[in-house]
Short mmCIF file of C-alpha atoms in Angstrom, two decimals:
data_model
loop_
_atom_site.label_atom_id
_atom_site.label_comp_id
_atom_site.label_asym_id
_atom_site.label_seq_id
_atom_site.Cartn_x
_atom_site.Cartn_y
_atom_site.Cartn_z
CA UNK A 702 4.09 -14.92 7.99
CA UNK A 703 7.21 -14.34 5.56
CA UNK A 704 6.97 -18.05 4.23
CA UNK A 705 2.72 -17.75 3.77
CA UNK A 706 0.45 -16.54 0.80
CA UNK A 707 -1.80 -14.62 2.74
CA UNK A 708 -1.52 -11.79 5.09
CA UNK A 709 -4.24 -11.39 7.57
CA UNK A 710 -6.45 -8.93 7.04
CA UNK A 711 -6.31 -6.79 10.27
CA UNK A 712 -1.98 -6.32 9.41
CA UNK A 713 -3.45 -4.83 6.03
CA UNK A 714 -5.73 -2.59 7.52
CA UNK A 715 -3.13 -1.39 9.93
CA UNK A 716 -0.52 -0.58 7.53
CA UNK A 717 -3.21 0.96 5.28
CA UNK A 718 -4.58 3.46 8.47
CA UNK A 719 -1.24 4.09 8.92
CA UNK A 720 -1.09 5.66 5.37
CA UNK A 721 -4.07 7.72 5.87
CA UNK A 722 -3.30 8.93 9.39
CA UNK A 723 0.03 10.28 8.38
CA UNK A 724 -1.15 12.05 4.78
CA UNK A 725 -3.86 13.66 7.66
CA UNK A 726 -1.21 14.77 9.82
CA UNK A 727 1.20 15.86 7.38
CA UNK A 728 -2.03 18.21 5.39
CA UNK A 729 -2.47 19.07 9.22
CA UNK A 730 0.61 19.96 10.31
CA UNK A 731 2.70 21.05 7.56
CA UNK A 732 5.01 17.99 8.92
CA UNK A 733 6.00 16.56 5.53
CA UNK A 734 8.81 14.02 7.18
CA UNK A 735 5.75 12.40 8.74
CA UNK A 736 5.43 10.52 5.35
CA UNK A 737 8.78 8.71 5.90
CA UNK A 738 6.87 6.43 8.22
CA UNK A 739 4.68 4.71 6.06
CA UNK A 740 6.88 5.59 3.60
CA UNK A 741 10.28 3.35 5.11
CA UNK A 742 7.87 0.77 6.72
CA UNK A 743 6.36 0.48 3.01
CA UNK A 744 10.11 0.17 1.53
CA UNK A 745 11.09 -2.49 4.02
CA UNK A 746 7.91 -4.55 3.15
CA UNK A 747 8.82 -4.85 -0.82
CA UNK A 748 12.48 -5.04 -0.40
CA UNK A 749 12.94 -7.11 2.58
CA UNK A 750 9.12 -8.79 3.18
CA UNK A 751 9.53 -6.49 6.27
CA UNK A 752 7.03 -3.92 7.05
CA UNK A 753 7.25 -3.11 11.05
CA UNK A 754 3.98 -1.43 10.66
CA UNK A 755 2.32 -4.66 10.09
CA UNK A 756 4.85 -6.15 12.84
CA UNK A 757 3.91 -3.91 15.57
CA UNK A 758 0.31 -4.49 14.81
CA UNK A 759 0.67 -8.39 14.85
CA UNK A 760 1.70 -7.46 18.67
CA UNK A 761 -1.99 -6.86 19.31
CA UNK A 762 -3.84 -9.98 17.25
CA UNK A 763 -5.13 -12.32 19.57
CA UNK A 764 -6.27 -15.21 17.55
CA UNK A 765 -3.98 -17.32 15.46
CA UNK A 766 -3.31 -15.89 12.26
CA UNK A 767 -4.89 -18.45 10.22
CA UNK A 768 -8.12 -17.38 11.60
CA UNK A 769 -8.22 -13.96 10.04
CA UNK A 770 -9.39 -13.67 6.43
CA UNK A 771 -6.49 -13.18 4.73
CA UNK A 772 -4.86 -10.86 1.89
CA UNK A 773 -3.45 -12.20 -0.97
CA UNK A 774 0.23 -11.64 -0.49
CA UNK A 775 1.03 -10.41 -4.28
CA UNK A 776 -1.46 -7.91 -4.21
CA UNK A 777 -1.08 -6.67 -1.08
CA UNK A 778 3.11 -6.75 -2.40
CA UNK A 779 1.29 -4.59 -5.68
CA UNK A 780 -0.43 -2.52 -3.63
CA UNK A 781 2.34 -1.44 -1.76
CA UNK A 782 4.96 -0.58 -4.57
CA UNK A 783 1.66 1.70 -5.55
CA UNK A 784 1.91 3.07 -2.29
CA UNK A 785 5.53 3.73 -1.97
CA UNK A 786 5.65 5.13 -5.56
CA UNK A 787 2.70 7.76 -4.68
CA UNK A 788 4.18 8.41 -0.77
CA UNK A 789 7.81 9.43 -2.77
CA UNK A 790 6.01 11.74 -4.95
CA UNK A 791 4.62 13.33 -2.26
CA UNK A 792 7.46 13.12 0.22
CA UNK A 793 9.98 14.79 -2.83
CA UNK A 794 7.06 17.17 -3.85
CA UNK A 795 6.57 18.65 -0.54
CA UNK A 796 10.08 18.80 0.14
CA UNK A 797 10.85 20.36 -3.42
CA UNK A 798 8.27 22.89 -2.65
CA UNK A 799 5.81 21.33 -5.47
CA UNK A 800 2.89 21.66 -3.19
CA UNK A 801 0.45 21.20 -6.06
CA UNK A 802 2.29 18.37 -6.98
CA UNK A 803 2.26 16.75 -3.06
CA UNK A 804 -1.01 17.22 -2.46
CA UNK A 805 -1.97 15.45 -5.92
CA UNK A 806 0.62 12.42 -4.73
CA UNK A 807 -0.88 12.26 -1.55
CA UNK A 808 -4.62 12.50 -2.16
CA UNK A 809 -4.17 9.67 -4.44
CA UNK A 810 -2.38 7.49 -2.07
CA UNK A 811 -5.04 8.55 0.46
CA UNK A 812 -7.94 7.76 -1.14
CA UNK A 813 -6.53 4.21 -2.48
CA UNK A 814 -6.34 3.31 1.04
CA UNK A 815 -9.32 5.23 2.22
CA UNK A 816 -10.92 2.96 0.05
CA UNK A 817 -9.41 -0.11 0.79
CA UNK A 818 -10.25 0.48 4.54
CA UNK A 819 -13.84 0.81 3.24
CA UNK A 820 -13.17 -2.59 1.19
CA UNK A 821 -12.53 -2.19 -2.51
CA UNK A 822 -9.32 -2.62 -3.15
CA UNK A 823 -7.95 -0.21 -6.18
CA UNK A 824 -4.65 -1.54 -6.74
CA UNK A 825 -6.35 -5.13 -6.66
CA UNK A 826 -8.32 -3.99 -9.56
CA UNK A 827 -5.06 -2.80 -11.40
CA UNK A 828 -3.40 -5.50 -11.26
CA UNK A 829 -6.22 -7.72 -12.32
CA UNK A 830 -6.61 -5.62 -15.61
CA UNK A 831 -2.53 -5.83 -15.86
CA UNK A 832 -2.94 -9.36 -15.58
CA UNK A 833 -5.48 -9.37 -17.59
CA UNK A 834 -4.17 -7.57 -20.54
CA UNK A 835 -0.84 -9.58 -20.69
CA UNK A 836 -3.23 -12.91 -20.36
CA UNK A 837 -5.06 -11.57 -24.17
CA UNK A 838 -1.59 -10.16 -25.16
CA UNK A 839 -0.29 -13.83 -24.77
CA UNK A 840 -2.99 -15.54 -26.34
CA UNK A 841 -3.37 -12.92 -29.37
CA UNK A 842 0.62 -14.03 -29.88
CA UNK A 843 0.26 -17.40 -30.21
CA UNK A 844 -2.59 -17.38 -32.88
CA UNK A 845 -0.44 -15.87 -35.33
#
């Protein structure tokens, strides 16, 4: 999986319920450490192509990956520096004592992968417009 271009879909959607099942508990609860989990397992995937969320889950696949439809691994890599950026917000909000300010990380977070689970993909559509814009940026450069 570390060496491929794809990630199967059903690791996506694991790591991506995992999100929205901890921002739940934590609004629940009042538990705001519960957002180190995705949080850490998010951190390990974009600095060490490690996420054990997505690990743990491939436990449970019983086909061979290849048969899943797959992820596109940049985007998914996008996605989660989105996710990690908005899950530290929240974490250092809450702990801070910003509530406003955690809630307002987390809902956002939440309802990328809410979403995503429901299949459109926000940070997809980001980074296409990124993309996108630095594609005309280019090309408006080189005509002068």
């Amino acid at each position: 999986m570390a060496n491929s271009i794809s990630i199967p879909r059903p690791l996506v959607r694991a790591n991506q319920w995992t999100i929205v099942l901890t921002v739940a508990a934590v609004w629940i609860t009042g538990l705001h450490h519960l957002l180190l989990i995705p949080l850490l397992a998010g951190l390990g995937g974009v600095l060490f192509n490690f996420n054990p969320v997505m690990r743990l889950a491939k436990v449970f696949l019983k086909k061979p990956m290849s048969s899943y439809i797959p992820e596109d691994r940049s985007d998914q890599r996008f996605n989660q520096i989105l996710a990690v950026f908005f899950l530290t917000g929240g974490y250092v909000s809450f702990i801070s004592g910003w509530t406003i300010a955690g809630y307002a990380f987390t809902i956002m977070v939440v309802t990328a992968a809410s979403v995503a689970i429901m299949g459109f993909c926000v940070g997809c559509f980001i980074r296409f417009q990124w993309k996108q814009w630095q594609y005309r940026k280019a090309k408006a450069s080189k005509s002068f």
